[in-house]
Amino acid sequence: MRSTPLSRAALAGAASLLLAAGLFAGCGSDDSSSTSASSTPATTATVSLADAAQAYMPIDAEIRAIGGDIATTVNDAPNQTDDALAEQFGGLTDRTEAAVGRLEALEVPADLSTALDNLREALQTGADDLRDIAAAARAHDAQAAREATQRLISDSAGIREGRAEVNRALRSAGS
């Protein structure tokens, strides 16, 4: 068995596509990502928009960091074994799911709830794609890795849009 069949067959060429797509990170703080999850963020009349924004900022920073780390992992894929890639993408999946959980627990004013739901749903979809990439790497399945990577590229638009929607809602509600 070759030590890096996925990195050469499926992921090496995807690095430029992932970077071009901007993945989770987007092109700056105004871009947003969607989230996924079946639950709605906690809403309460006592939570101010300023408090919600302050609580959201570190989650947003983590989402951007995950996007950067995905791009780095894909860029470095030609030098990695499938087992190493499976571990790295598994870790990215865990971090993404943790961000989804943090979004689910976030208390926000009612006027921010829909935007946060959209972000959470898109982010969960991204976590599912990352999980599929990790599983394909563990199985040494280049075709499955390629397909999951292409889904991640496509689904990352929803994450960027979700982040942008939340950021717009925070700005407009604060005006």
PDB file of C-alpha atoms in Angstrom:
ATOM      1  CA  MET A   1       0.000   0.000   0.000  1.00  0.00           C
ATOM      2  CA  ARG A   2       1.308   3.446  -0.881  1.00  0.00           C
ATOM      3  CA  SER A   3       1.817   5.750   2.034  1.00  0.00           C
ATOM      4  CA  THR A   4       0.013   8.782   0.584  1.00  0.00           C
ATOM      5  CA  PRO A   5      -2.500   7.703  -2.069  1.00  0.00           C
ATOM      6  CA  LEU A   6      -5.127  10.203  -0.966  1.00  0.00           C
ATOM      7  CA  SER A   7      -2.819  13.142  -0.787  1.00  0.00           C
ATOM      8  CA  ARG A   8      -1.575  12.586  -4.310  1.00  0.00           C
ATOM      9  CA  ALA A   9      -4.760  11.356  -5.938  1.00  0.00           C
ATOM     10  CA  ALA A  10      -7.432  13.422  -4.257  1.00  0.00           C
ATOM     11  CA  LEU A  11      -6.244  16.197  -1.982  1.00  0.00           C
ATOM     12  CA  ALA A  12      -3.115  17.731  -3.463  1.00  0.00           C
ATOM     13  CA  GLY A  13      -4.971  19.341  -6.347  1.00  0.00           C
ATOM     14  CA  ALA A  14      -7.784  20.402  -4.056  1.00  0.00           C
ATOM     15  CA  ALA A  15      -5.538  22.763  -2.091  1.00  0.00           C
ATOM     16  CA  SER A  16      -5.782  25.534  -4.658  1.00  0.00           C
ATOM     17  CA  LEU A  17      -9.541  25.021  -4.948  1.00  0.00           C
ATOM     18  CA  LEU A  18      -9.974  25.204  -1.192  1.00  0.00           C
ATOM     19  CA  LEU A  19      -7.882  28.333  -0.974  1.00  0.00           C
ATOM     20  CA  ALA A  20      -9.772  29.901  -3.871  1.00  0.00           C
ATOM     21  CA  ALA A  21     -13.097  28.983  -2.284  1.00  0.00           C
ATOM     22  CA  GLY A  22     -11.986  30.673   0.918  1.00  0.00           C
ATOM     23  CA  LEU A  23     -13.403  27.761   2.881  1.00  0.00           C
ATOM     24  CA  PHE A  24     -14.743  28.628   6.299  1.00  0.00           C
ATOM     25  CA  ALA A  25     -12.592  31.696   6.745  1.00  0.00           C
ATOM     26  CA  GLY A  26     -13.947  33.798   3.929  1.00  0.00           C
ATOM     27  CA  CYS A  27     -12.173  36.914   2.811  1.00  0.00           C
ATOM     28  CA  GLY A  28     -12.356  38.823   6.060  1.00  0.00           C
ATOM     29  CA  SER A  29     -14.432  39.400   9.125  1.00  0.00           C
ATOM     30  CA  ASP A  30     -17.495  40.455   7.142  1.00  0.00           C
ATOM     31  CA  ASP A  31     -17.808  37.037   5.478  1.00  0.00           C
ATOM     32  CA  SER A  32     -19.796  34.525   7.427  1.00  0.00           C
ATOM     33  CA  SER A  33     -20.398  30.845   7.575  1.00  0.00           C
ATOM     34  CA  SER A  34     -23.608  28.987   8.148  1.00  0.00           C
ATOM     35  CA  THR A  35     -24.176  26.634  10.988  1.00  0.00           C
ATOM     36  CA  SER A  36     -26.072  23.475  11.352  1.00  0.00           C
ATOM     37  CA  ALA A  37     -27.957  21.815  14.065  1.00  0.00           C
ATOM     38  CA  SER A  38     -31.500  20.967  14.812  1.00  0.00           C
ATOM     39  CA  SER A  39     -31.833  23.185  17.847  1.00  0.00           C
ATOM     40  CA  THR A  40     -32.411  26.889  17.995  1.00  0.00           C
ATOM     41  CA  PRO A  41     -30.065  29.189  19.908  1.00  0.00           C
ATOM     42  CA  ALA A  42     -31.378  30.194  23.273  1.00  0.00           C
ATOM     43  CA  THR A  43     -33.224  33.467  23.045  1.00  0.00           C
ATOM     44  CA  THR A  44     -34.038  35.657  25.944  1.00  0.00           C
ATOM     45  CA  ALA A  45     -35.162  39.223  26.377  1.00  0.00           C
ATOM     46  CA  THR A  46     -32.436  39.800  28.945  1.00  0.00           C
ATOM     47  CA  VAL A  47     -29.536  39.148  26.567  1.00  0.00           C
ATOM     48  CA  SER A  48     -28.352  42.337  24.957  1.00  0.00           C
ATOM     49  CA  LEU A  49     -27.046  42.484  21.438  1.00  0.00           C
ATOM     50  CA  ALA A  50     -23.709  43.687  22.805  1.00  0.00           C
ATOM     51  CA  ASP A  51     -23.494  40.650  25.099  1.00  0.00           C
ATOM     52  CA  ALA A  52     -24.427  38.314  22.239  1.00  0.00           C
ATOM     53  CA  ALA A  53     -21.826  39.918  19.976  1.00  0.00           C
ATOM     54  CA  GLN A  54     -19.147  39.611  22.645  1.00  0.00           C
ATOM     55  CA  ALA A  55     -19.988  35.931  23.185  1.00  0.00           C
ATOM     56  CA  TYR A  56     -20.079  35.263  19.422  1.00  0.00           C
ATOM     57  CA  MET A  57     -16.706  36.870  18.595  1.00  0.00           C
ATOM     58  CA  PRO A  58     -14.490  34.025  19.912  1.00  0.00           C
ATOM     59  CA  ILE A  59     -16.684  31.438  18.178  1.00  0.00           C
ATOM     60  CA  ASP A  60     -16.372  33.348  14.909  1.00  0.00           C
ATOM     61  CA  ALA A  61     -12.599  33.537  15.392  1.00  0.00           C
ATOM     62  CA  GLU A  62     -12.485  29.761  15.890  1.00  0.00           C
ATOM     63  CA  ILE A  63     -14.514  29.186  12.713  1.00  0.00           C
ATOM     64  CA  ARG A  64     -12.043  31.350  10.771  1.00  0.00           C
ATOM     65  CA  ALA A  65      -9.115  29.482  12.362  1.00  0.00           C
ATOM     66  CA  ILE A  66     -10.619  26.129  11.397  1.00  0.00           C
ATOM     67  CA  GLY A  67     -10.889  27.334   7.799  1.00  0.00           C
ATOM     68  CA  GLY A  68      -7.232  28.329   7.793  1.00  0.00           C
ATOM     69  CA  ASP A  69      -6.218  25.017   9.333  1.00  0.00           C
ATOM     70  CA  ILE A  70      -8.200  23.095   6.710  1.00  0.00           C
ATOM     71  CA  ALA A  71      -6.369  24.960   3.960  1.00  0.00           C
ATOM     72  CA  THR A  72      -3.013  24.210   5.620  1.00  0.00           C
ATOM     73  CA  THR A  73      -3.884  20.529   6.040  1.00  0.00           C
ATOM     74  CA  VAL A  74      -4.907  20.197   2.401  1.00  0.00           C
ATOM     75  CA  ASN A  75      -1.850  22.130   1.229  1.00  0.00           C
ATOM     76  CA  ASP A  76       0.428  19.822   3.241  1.00  0.00           C
ATOM     77  CA  ALA A  77      -1.425  16.654   2.154  1.00  0.00           C
ATOM     78  CA  PRO A  78       1.161  15.547  -0.440  1.00  0.00           C
ATOM     79  CA  ASN A  79       3.654  15.065   2.397  1.00  0.00           C
ATOM     80  CA  GLN A  80       1.271  13.184   4.713  1.00  0.00           C
ATOM     81  CA  THR A  81       0.204   9.558   5.033  1.00  0.00           C
ATOM     82  CA  ASP A  82      -3.456   8.611   4.881  1.00  0.00           C
ATOM     83  CA  ASP A  83      -3.355   7.845   8.609  1.00  0.00           C
ATOM     84  CA  ALA A  84      -1.954  11.300   9.368  1.00  0.00           C
ATOM     85  CA  LEU A  85      -4.591  12.916   7.148  1.00  0.00           C
ATOM     86  CA  ALA A  86      -7.342  10.907   8.848  1.00  0.00           C
ATOM     87  CA  GLU A  87      -6.123  12.118  12.232  1.00  0.00           C
ATOM     88  CA  GLN A  88      -5.857  15.741  11.099  1.00  0.00           C
ATOM     89  CA  PHE A  89      -9.284  15.799   9.453  1.00  0.00           C
ATOM     90  CA  GLY A  90     -10.741  14.001  12.474  1.00  0.00           C
ATOM     91  CA  GLY A  91      -9.375  16.756  14.698  1.00  0.00           C
ATOM     92  CA  LEU A  92     -10.812  19.412  12.392  1.00  0.00           C
ATOM     93  CA  THR A  93     -14.166  17.621  12.559  1.00  0.00           C
ATOM     94  CA  ASP A  94     -14.046  17.669  16.367  1.00  0.00           C
ATOM     95  CA  ARG A  95     -13.204  21.373  16.444  1.00  0.00           C
ATOM     96  CA  THR A  96     -15.974  22.185  13.970  1.00  0.00           C
ATOM     97  CA  GLU A  97     -18.529  20.200  15.962  1.00  0.00           C
ATOM     98  CA  ALA A  98     -17.383  21.969  19.136  1.00  0.00           C
ATOM     99  CA  ALA A  99     -18.018  25.310  17.406  1.00  0.00           C
ATOM    100  CA  VAL A 100     -21.488  24.079  16.434  1.00  0.00           C
ATOM    101  CA  GLY A 101     -22.121  23.207  20.078  1.00  0.00           C
ATOM    102  CA  ARG A 102     -20.945  26.612  21.225  1.00  0.00           C
ATOM    103  CA  LEU A 103     -23.310  28.251  18.728  1.00  0.00           C
ATOM    104  CA  GLU A 104     -26.181  26.085  20.000  1.00  0.00           C
ATOM    105  CA  ALA A 105     -25.507  27.190  23.576  1.00  0.00           C
ATOM    106  CA  LEU A 106     -25.167  30.868  22.686  1.00  0.00           C
ATOM    107  CA  GLU A 107     -27.929  33.040  24.120  1.00  0.00           C
ATOM    108  CA  VAL A 108     -28.999  35.701  21.637  1.00  0.00           C
ATOM    109  CA  PRO A 109     -31.782  38.251  21.182  1.00  0.00           C
ATOM    110  CA  ALA A 110     -34.697  36.967  19.086  1.00  0.00           C
ATOM    111  CA  ASP A 111     -33.734  39.108  16.079  1.00  0.00           C
ATOM    112  CA  LEU A 112     -30.407  37.255  15.778  1.00  0.00           C
ATOM    113  CA  SER A 113     -31.813  33.737  16.173  1.00  0.00           C
ATOM    114  CA  THR A 114     -32.520  32.979  12.488  1.00  0.00           C
ATOM    115  CA  ALA A 115     -29.106  34.125  11.298  1.00  0.00           C
ATOM    116  CA  LEU A 116     -27.412  32.031  13.969  1.00  0.00           C
ATOM    117  CA  ASP A 117     -29.534  28.990  13.045  1.00  0.00           C
ATOM    118  CA  ASN A 118     -28.450  29.334   9.412  1.00  0.00           C
ATOM    119  CA  LEU A 119     -24.789  29.522  10.390  1.00  0.00           C
ATOM    120  CA  ARG A 120     -25.053  26.551  12.706  1.00  0.00           C
ATOM    121  CA  GLU A 121     -26.726  24.410  10.030  1.00  0.00           C
ATOM    122  CA  ALA A 122     -24.077  25.206   7.426  1.00  0.00           C
ATOM    123  CA  LEU A 123     -21.255  24.619   9.896  1.00  0.00           C
ATOM    124  CA  GLN A 124     -22.673  21.194  10.797  1.00  0.00           C
ATOM    125  CA  THR A 125     -22.759  20.327   7.099  1.00  0.00           C
ATOM    126  CA  GLY A 126     -19.081  21.304   6.900  1.00  0.00           C
ATOM    127  CA  ALA A 127     -18.330  19.085   9.911  1.00  0.00           C
ATOM    128  CA  ASP A 128     -20.073  16.199   8.160  1.00  0.00           C
ATOM    129  CA  ASP A 129     -17.908  16.767   5.067  1.00  0.00           C
ATOM    130  CA  LEU A 130     -14.749  16.822   7.192  1.00  0.00           C
ATOM    131  CA  ARG A 131     -15.822  13.570   8.871  1.00  0.00           C
ATOM    132  CA  ASP A 132     -16.287  12.004   5.424  1.00  0.00           C
ATOM    133  CA  ILE A 133     -12.794  13.103   4.354  1.00  0.00           C
ATOM    134  CA  ALA A 134     -11.308  11.578   7.517  1.00  0.00           C
ATOM    135  CA  ALA A 135     -13.204   8.319   6.942  1.00  0.00           C
ATOM    136  CA  ALA A 136     -12.033   8.171   3.329  1.00  0.00           C
ATOM    137  CA  ALA A 137      -8.434   8.681   4.438  1.00  0.00           C
ATOM    138  CA  ARG A 138      -8.755   5.875   7.007  1.00  0.00           C
ATOM    139  CA  ALA A 139     -10.178   3.623   4.275  1.00  0.00           C
ATOM    140  CA  HIS A 140      -7.487   4.692   1.750  1.00  0.00           C
ATOM    141  CA  ASP A 141     -10.348   5.582  -0.623  1.00  0.00           C
ATOM    142  CA  ALA A 142      -9.126   8.316  -2.963  1.00  0.00           C
ATOM    143  CA  GLN A 143     -12.447   8.625  -4.818  1.00  0.00           C
ATOM    144  CA  ALA A 144     -14.437   9.082  -1.600  1.00  0.00           C
ATOM    145  CA  ALA A 145     -11.885  11.630  -0.371  1.00  0.00           C
ATOM    146  CA  ARG A 146     -12.123  13.548  -3.629  1.00  0.00           C
ATOM    147  CA  GLU A 147     -15.935  13.576  -3.477  1.00  0.00           C
ATOM    148  CA  ALA A 148     -16.025  14.650   0.177  1.00  0.00           C
ATOM    149  CA  THR A 149     -13.481  17.391  -0.525  1.00  0.00           C
ATOM    150  CA  GLN A 150     -15.599  18.648  -3.416  1.00  0.00           C
ATOM    151  CA  ARG A 151     -18.669  18.690  -1.131  1.00  0.00           C
ATOM    152  CA  LEU A 152     -16.694  20.629   1.467  1.00  0.00           C
ATOM    153  CA  ILE A 153     -15.690  23.179  -1.155  1.00  0.00           C
ATOM    154  CA  SER A 154     -19.303  23.549  -2.261  1.00  0.00           C
ATOM    155  CA  ASP A 155     -20.711  23.618   1.271  1.00  0.00           C
ATOM    156  CA  SER A 156     -18.174  26.176   2.487  1.00  0.00           C
ATOM    157  CA  ALA A 157     -20.152  28.856   0.639  1.00  0.00           C
ATOM    158  CA  GLY A 158     -22.993  28.338   3.106  1.00  0.00           C
ATOM    159  CA  ILE A 159     -20.608  28.804   6.003  1.00  0.00           C
ATOM    160  CA  ARG A 160     -19.246  32.038   4.551  1.00  0.00           C
ATOM    161  CA  GLU A 161     -22.801  33.249   3.877  1.00  0.00           C
ATOM    162  CA  GLY A 162     -23.912  32.291   7.380  1.00  0.00           C
ATOM    163  CA  ARG A 163     -21.037  34.173   8.989  1.00  0.00           C
ATOM    164  CA  ALA A 164     -21.834  37.203   6.845  1.00  0.00           C
ATOM    165  CA  GLU A 165     -25.512  37.016   7.812  1.00  0.00           C
ATOM    166  CA  VAL A 166     -24.710  36.930  11.533  1.00  0.00           C
ATOM    167  CA  ASN A 167     -22.213  39.782  11.192  1.00  0.00           C
ATOM    168  CA  ARG A 168     -24.754  41.879   9.243  1.00  0.00           C
ATOM    169  CA  ALA A 169     -27.427  41.190  11.868  1.00  0.00           C
ATOM    170  CA  LEU A 170     -25.050  42.222  14.642  1.00  0.00           C
ATOM    171  CA  ARG A 171     -24.123  45.430  12.802  1.00  0.00           C
ATOM    172  CA  SER A 172     -27.685  46.385  11.839  1.00  0.00           C
ATOM    173  CA  ALA A 173     -29.095  45.663  15.277  1.00  0.00           C
ATOM    174  CA  GLY A 174     -26.332  47.745  16.811  1.00  0.00           C
ATOM    175  CA  SER A 175     -27.080  50.738  14.593  1.00  0.00           C
TER     176      SER A 175
END
